[in-house]
PDB file of C-alpha atoms and ligand atoms in Angstrom:
ATOM      1  CA  MET A   1     121.544 101.105 120.552  1.00 91.00           C
ATOM      2  CA  LEU A   2     119.366 100.362 117.713  1.00 95.00           C
ATOM      3  CA  LYS A   3     115.654 101.202 118.546  1.00 97.00           C
ATOM      4  CA  ILE A   4     113.116  98.927 116.815  1.00 98.00           C
ATOM      5  CA  LEU A   5     109.584  98.989 116.802  1.00 98.00           C
ATOM      6  CA  VAL A   6     107.571  95.798 116.559  1.00 98.00           C
ATOM      7  CA  LEU A   7     103.897  96.197 115.472  1.00 98.00           C
ATOM      8  CA  HIS A   8     101.329  93.408 115.744  1.00 98.00           C
ATOM      9  CA  GLY A   9      98.252  94.117 113.497  1.00 98.00           C
ATOM     10  CA  PRO A  10      94.711  92.812 114.028  1.00 98.00           C
ATOM     11  CA  ASN A  11      93.656  89.515 115.713  1.00 97.00           C
ATOM     12  CA  LEU A  12      97.194  88.813 116.694  1.00 97.00           C
ATOM     13  CA  ASN A  13      96.017  89.628 120.403  1.00 97.00           C
ATOM     14  CA  LEU A  14      94.214  86.253 120.119  1.00 96.00           C
ATOM     15  CA  LEU A  15      97.071  84.054 119.379  1.00 96.00           C
ATOM     16  CA  GLY A  16      96.972  80.831 121.112  1.00 91.00           C
ATOM     17  CA  LEU A  17      93.291  80.804 120.996  1.00 89.00           C
ATOM     18  CA  ARG A  18      92.892  81.896 117.326  1.00 90.00           C
ATOM     19  CA  GLU A  19      92.915  78.973 114.733  1.00 90.00           C
ATOM     20  CA  PRO A  20      95.673  77.051 116.600  1.00 91.00           C
ATOM     21  CA  GLU A  21      96.155  74.560 113.780  1.00 90.00           C
ATOM     22  CA  ILE A  22      97.619  77.482 111.801  1.00 90.00           C
ATOM     23  CA  TYR A  23      98.920  79.647 114.140  1.00 88.00           C
ATOM     24  CA  GLY A  24      99.981  77.371 117.130  1.00 88.00           C
ATOM     25  CA  LYS A  25      99.229  77.646 120.773  1.00 90.00           C
ATOM     26  CA  THR A  26     101.804  80.110 121.765  1.00 94.00           C
ATOM     27  CA  THR A  27     100.167  83.486 122.934  1.00 96.00           C
ATOM     28  CA  LEU A  28     101.348  86.992 121.815  1.00 97.00           C
ATOM     29  CA  LEU A  29     102.539  87.393 125.400  1.00 97.00           C
ATOM     30  CA  ASP A  30     104.864  84.387 124.784  1.00 97.00           C
ATOM     31  CA  ILE A  31     106.161  85.941 121.743  1.00 98.00           C
ATOM     32  CA  ASN A  32     106.678  89.120 123.045  1.00 98.00           C
ATOM     33  CA  LYS A  33     108.918  87.738 126.122  1.00 98.00           C
ATOM     34  CA  GLU A  34     110.734  85.769 123.588  1.00 98.00           C
ATOM     35  CA  MET A  35     111.428  88.785 121.438  1.00 98.00           C
ATOM     36  CA  MET A  36     112.629  90.852 124.665  1.00 98.00           C
ATOM     37  CA  GLU A  37     115.174  88.138 125.479  1.00 98.00           C
ATOM     38  CA  PHE A  38     116.413  87.994 121.893  1.00 98.00           C
ATOM     39  CA  ALA A  39     116.664  91.844 121.777  1.00 98.00           C
ATOM     40  CA  LYS A  40     118.552  92.038 124.992  1.00 97.00           C
ATOM     41  CA  LYS A  41     121.016  89.419 123.779  1.00 97.00           C
ATOM     42  CA  GLU A  42     121.416  91.179 120.261  1.00 96.00           C
ATOM     43  CA  GLY A  43     121.913  94.487 122.044  1.00 95.00           C
ATOM     44  CA  MET A  44     118.499  95.895 120.507  1.00 97.00           C
ATOM     45  CA  ASP A  45     116.068  98.356 122.069  1.00 98.00           C
ATOM     46  CA  ILE A  46     112.590  97.129 121.296  1.00 98.00           C
ATOM     47  CA  THR A  47     109.034  98.528 121.852  1.00 98.00           C
ATOM     48  CA  ILE A  48     106.171  96.318 121.097  1.00 98.00           C
ATOM     49  CA  LYS A  49     102.593  97.420 120.094  1.00 98.00           C
ATOM     50  CA  GLN A  50      99.470  95.855 118.907  1.00 98.00           C
ATOM     51  CA  SER A  51      96.410  97.210 117.354  1.00 98.00           C
ATOM     52  CA  ASN A  52      93.156  95.936 115.869  1.00 98.00           C
ATOM     53  CA  PHE A  53      92.515  99.431 114.152  1.00 98.00           C
ATOM     54  CA  GLU A  54      94.060 100.402 110.901  1.00 98.00           C
ATOM     55  CA  GLY A  55      94.037 104.151 111.528  1.00 98.00           C
ATOM     56  CA  GLU A  56      95.692 103.331 114.899  1.00 98.00           C
ATOM     57  CA  LEU A  57      98.613 101.421 113.077  1.00 98.00           C
ATOM     58  CA  ILE A  58      98.885 104.264 110.703  1.00 98.00           C
ATOM     59  CA  GLN A  59      99.488 106.579 113.345  1.00 98.00           C
ATOM     60  CA  MET A  60     101.960 104.303 114.933  1.00 98.00           C
ATOM     61  CA  ILE A  61     103.893 104.112 111.832  1.00 98.00           C
ATOM     62  CA  HIS A  62     103.922 107.910 111.628  1.00 98.00           C
ATOM     63  CA  GLU A  63     105.271 108.367 115.135  1.00 97.00           C
ATOM     64  CA  ALA A  64     107.878 105.733 114.416  1.00 97.00           C
ATOM     65  CA  MET A  65     109.627 108.483 112.164  1.00 95.00           C
ATOM     66  CA  GLU A  66     110.959 110.328 114.954  1.00 90.00           C
ATOM     67  CA  ASP A  67     111.912 107.308 117.320  1.00 94.00           C
ATOM     68  CA  TYR A  68     112.777 104.154 115.406  1.00 98.00           C
ATOM     69  CA  ASP A  69     115.551 102.989 113.129  1.00 98.00           C
ATOM     70  CA  ALA A  70     113.226 100.300 111.790  1.00 98.00           C
ATOM     71  CA  ILE A  71     109.744  98.622 112.228  1.00 98.00           C
ATOM     72  CA  VAL A  72     109.223  94.673 112.340  1.00 98.00           C
ATOM     73  CA  PHE A  73     105.696  94.614 111.099  1.00 98.00           C
ATOM     74  CA  ASN A  74     103.034  91.743 111.006  1.00 98.00           C
ATOM     75  CA  PRO A  75      99.998  93.668 109.371  1.00 98.00           C
ATOM     76  CA  ALA A  76      98.054  90.387 109.562  1.00 98.00           C
ATOM     77  CA  ALA A  77      94.821  90.591 107.430  1.00 98.00           C
ATOM     78  CA  PHE A  78      95.691  94.339 106.533  1.00 98.00           C
ATOM     79  CA  THR A  79      98.466  93.010 104.577  1.00 98.00           C
ATOM     80  CA  HIS A  80      96.103  91.921 101.939  1.00 98.00           C
ATOM     81  CA  THR A  81      93.859  94.907 102.007  1.00 98.00           C
ATOM     82  CA  SER A  82      95.484  98.138 103.056  1.00 98.00           C
ATOM     83  CA  ILE A  83      96.738 100.794 100.588  1.00 98.00           C
ATOM     84  CA  ALA A  84      96.704 103.295 103.587  1.00 98.00           C
ATOM     85  CA  LEU A  85      99.315 101.383 105.515  1.00 98.00           C
ATOM     86  CA  ARG A  86     101.302 100.859 102.479  1.00 98.00           C
ATOM     87  CA  ASP A  87     101.174 104.654 101.838  1.00 98.00           C
ATOM     88  CA  ALA A  88     102.177 105.190 105.362  1.00 98.00           C
ATOM     89  CA  ILE A  89     105.320 103.018 105.220  1.00 98.00           C
ATOM     90  CA  ALA A  90     106.055 104.869 101.966  1.00 98.00           C
ATOM     91  CA  ALA A  91     105.496 108.342 103.486  1.00 98.00           C
ATOM     92  CA  VAL A  92     107.748 107.855 106.552  1.00 97.00           C
ATOM     93  CA  GLY A  93     110.728 106.062 104.890  1.00 91.00           C
ATOM     94  CA  VAL A  94     111.423 103.956 108.027  1.00 97.00           C
ATOM     95  CA  PRO A  95     112.750 100.693 106.927  1.00 98.00           C
ATOM     96  CA  VAL A  96     109.990  97.978 107.292  1.00 98.00           C
ATOM     97  CA  ILE A  97     110.621  94.028 107.776  1.00 98.00           C
ATOM     98  CA  GLU A  98     107.221  92.349 106.997  1.00 98.00           C
ATOM     99  CA  VAL A  99     106.740  89.147 109.001  1.00 98.00           C
ATOM    100  CA  HIS A 100     104.186  86.487 109.029  1.00 98.00           C
ATOM    101  CA  LEU A 101     103.661  83.448 111.223  1.00 97.00           C
ATOM    102  CA  SER A 102     102.240  81.355 108.558  1.00 97.00           C
ATOM    103  CA  ASN A 103     103.504  80.879 104.842  1.00 97.00           C
ATOM    104  CA  ILE A 104     100.987  83.165 103.264  1.00 98.00           C
ATOM    105  CA  TYR A 105     102.021  81.666  99.942  1.00 97.00           C
ATOM    106  CA  LYS A 106     100.686  78.275 101.056  1.00 96.00           C
ATOM    107  CA  ARG A 107      97.232  79.316 102.019  1.00 95.00           C
ATOM    108  CA  GLU A 108      94.165  80.867 100.402  1.00 95.00           C
ATOM    109  CA  ALA A 109      94.980  82.633  97.143  1.00 96.00           C
ATOM    110  CA  PHE A 110      93.801  85.960  98.591  1.00 96.00           C
ATOM    111  CA  ARG A 111      96.659  85.921 100.943  1.00 97.00           C
ATOM    112  CA  ARG A 112      99.377  85.798  98.160  1.00 97.00           C
ATOM    113  CA  HIS A 113      99.079  89.448  97.593  1.00 98.00           C
ATOM    114  CA  SER A 114     100.637  91.714  99.935  1.00 98.00           C
ATOM    115  CA  TYR A 115     100.415  95.639  99.611  1.00 98.00           C
ATOM    116  CA  ILE A 116     103.061  95.946 102.297  1.00 98.00           C
ATOM    117  CA  SER A 117     105.563  93.876 100.405  1.00 98.00           C
ATOM    118  CA  GLU A 118     105.993  96.572  97.864  1.00 97.00           C
ATOM    119  CA  VAL A 119     107.383  99.097 100.436  1.00 98.00           C
ATOM    120  CA  SER A 120     109.332  96.514 102.567  1.00 98.00           C
ATOM    121  CA  GLU A 121     112.934  95.589 102.792  1.00 98.00           C
ATOM    122  CA  GLY A 122     112.133  92.117 102.921  1.00 98.00           C
ATOM    123  CA  VAL A 123     109.534  89.475 103.841  1.00 98.00           C
ATOM    124  CA  ILE A 124     109.732  86.480 106.411  1.00 98.00           C
ATOM    125  CA  SER A 125     106.806  84.163 106.401  1.00 98.00           C
ATOM    126  CA  GLY A 126     105.941  80.861 107.485  1.00 97.00           C
ATOM    127  CA  PHE A 127     108.402  80.129 110.482  1.00 97.00           C
ATOM    128  CA  GLY A 128     105.886  80.592 113.448  1.00 95.00           C
ATOM    129  CA  LYS A 129     107.105  82.981 116.406  1.00 96.00           C
ATOM    130  CA  ASP A 130     110.734  82.461 114.980  1.00 97.00           C
ATOM    131  CA  SER A 131     109.429  84.723 112.064  1.00 98.00           C
ATOM    132  CA  TYR A 132     109.475  87.739 114.571  1.00 98.00           C
ATOM    133  CA  LEU A 133     113.146  86.738 115.761  1.00 98.00           C
ATOM    134  CA  LEU A 134     114.241  86.324 112.304  1.00 98.00           C
ATOM    135  CA  GLY A 135     112.711  89.652 111.377  1.00 98.00           C
ATOM    136  CA  LEU A 136     114.671  91.229 114.287  1.00 98.00           C
ATOM    137  CA  LYS A 137     117.714  89.796 113.113  1.00 98.00           C
ATOM    138  CA  ALA A 138     117.232  90.943 109.742  1.00 98.00           C
ATOM    139  CA  ALA A 139     116.517  94.589 110.968  1.00 98.00           C
ATOM    140  CA  LYS A 140     119.839  94.502 112.872  1.00 97.00           C
ATOM    141  CA  ASN A 141     121.917  93.314 109.906  1.00 96.00           C
ATOM    142  CA  LEU A 142     120.191  95.732 107.236  1.00 96.00           C
ATOM    143  CA  LEU A 143     120.939  98.663 109.724  1.00 94.00           C
ATOM    144  CA  SER A 144     124.597  97.827 110.321  1.00 90.00           C
ATOM    145  CA  LYS A 145     124.955  97.641 106.629  1.00 86.00           C
ATOM    146  CA  LYS A 146     123.343 100.980 106.267  1.00 77.00           C
ATOM    147  CA  VAL A 147     125.656 102.442 108.854  1.00 63.00           C
ATOM    148  CA  LYS A 148     128.679 101.047 107.457  1.00 57.00           C
ATOM    149  CA  LYS A 149     128.056 102.698 103.877  1.00 48.00           C
TER     150      LYS A 149
HETATM  151  C1  DQA B   1      99.221  86.609 109.368  1.00 89.75           C
HETATM  152  C2  DQA B   1      98.734  86.011 107.894  1.00 89.75           C
HETATM  153  C3  DQA B   1      97.481  86.744 107.518  1.00 89.75           C
HETATM  154  O1  DQA B   1      97.014  86.440 106.092  1.00 89.75           O
HETATM  155  C4  DQA B   1      96.496  86.626 108.380  1.00 89.75           C
HETATM  156  O2  DQA B   1      95.414  87.445 108.061  1.00 89.75           O
HETATM  157  C5  DQA B   1      96.869  87.078 109.809  1.00 89.75           C
HETATM  158  C6  DQA B   1      98.246  86.680 110.206  1.00 89.75           C
HETATM  159  C7  DQA B   1     100.418  85.637 109.725  1.00 89.75           C
HETATM  160  O3  DQA B   1     101.055  86.095 110.773  1.00 89.75           O
HETATM  161  O4  DQA B   1     100.592  84.455 109.341  1.00 89.75           O
HETATM  162  O5  DQA B   1      95.932  87.430 110.561  1.00 89.75           O
HETATM  163  O6  DQA B   1      99.708  87.945 109.092  1.00 89.75           O
END
């Protein structure tokens, strides 16, 4: 069974309370529950983690090298700032699907650049909680293609 790590970056623990006009009223727990159900249907084994700390996220990416086939990652604000997270992804070579709840191209100019996209397989942005489900689906399709080669 495909093993996928889902990583939520900083401030995403506050979903539901945090700027609901942008991110909606759905909580992280709701999103996680929906992902677990989706993964079960799709026959994927997922582990979900959240951290507000850059170093901790780097550590989680390093550890993923051993245990996971792909990472579905919402780096949140670190998307736009973190060369260290970018380098961690490049170092481990585990395929990453970058996801965002909001459409980062439709907002402030500083959100339009992602350090993570340069080392991601692809980016899904702007579909609210569905961005995560689409990310899981993309990871599954991507890995099945890799196996076939
Ligand atoms: C976000 C977009 C980022 O620009 C922002 O800093 C976040 C969340 C999203 O999911 O839309 O915290 O990654």
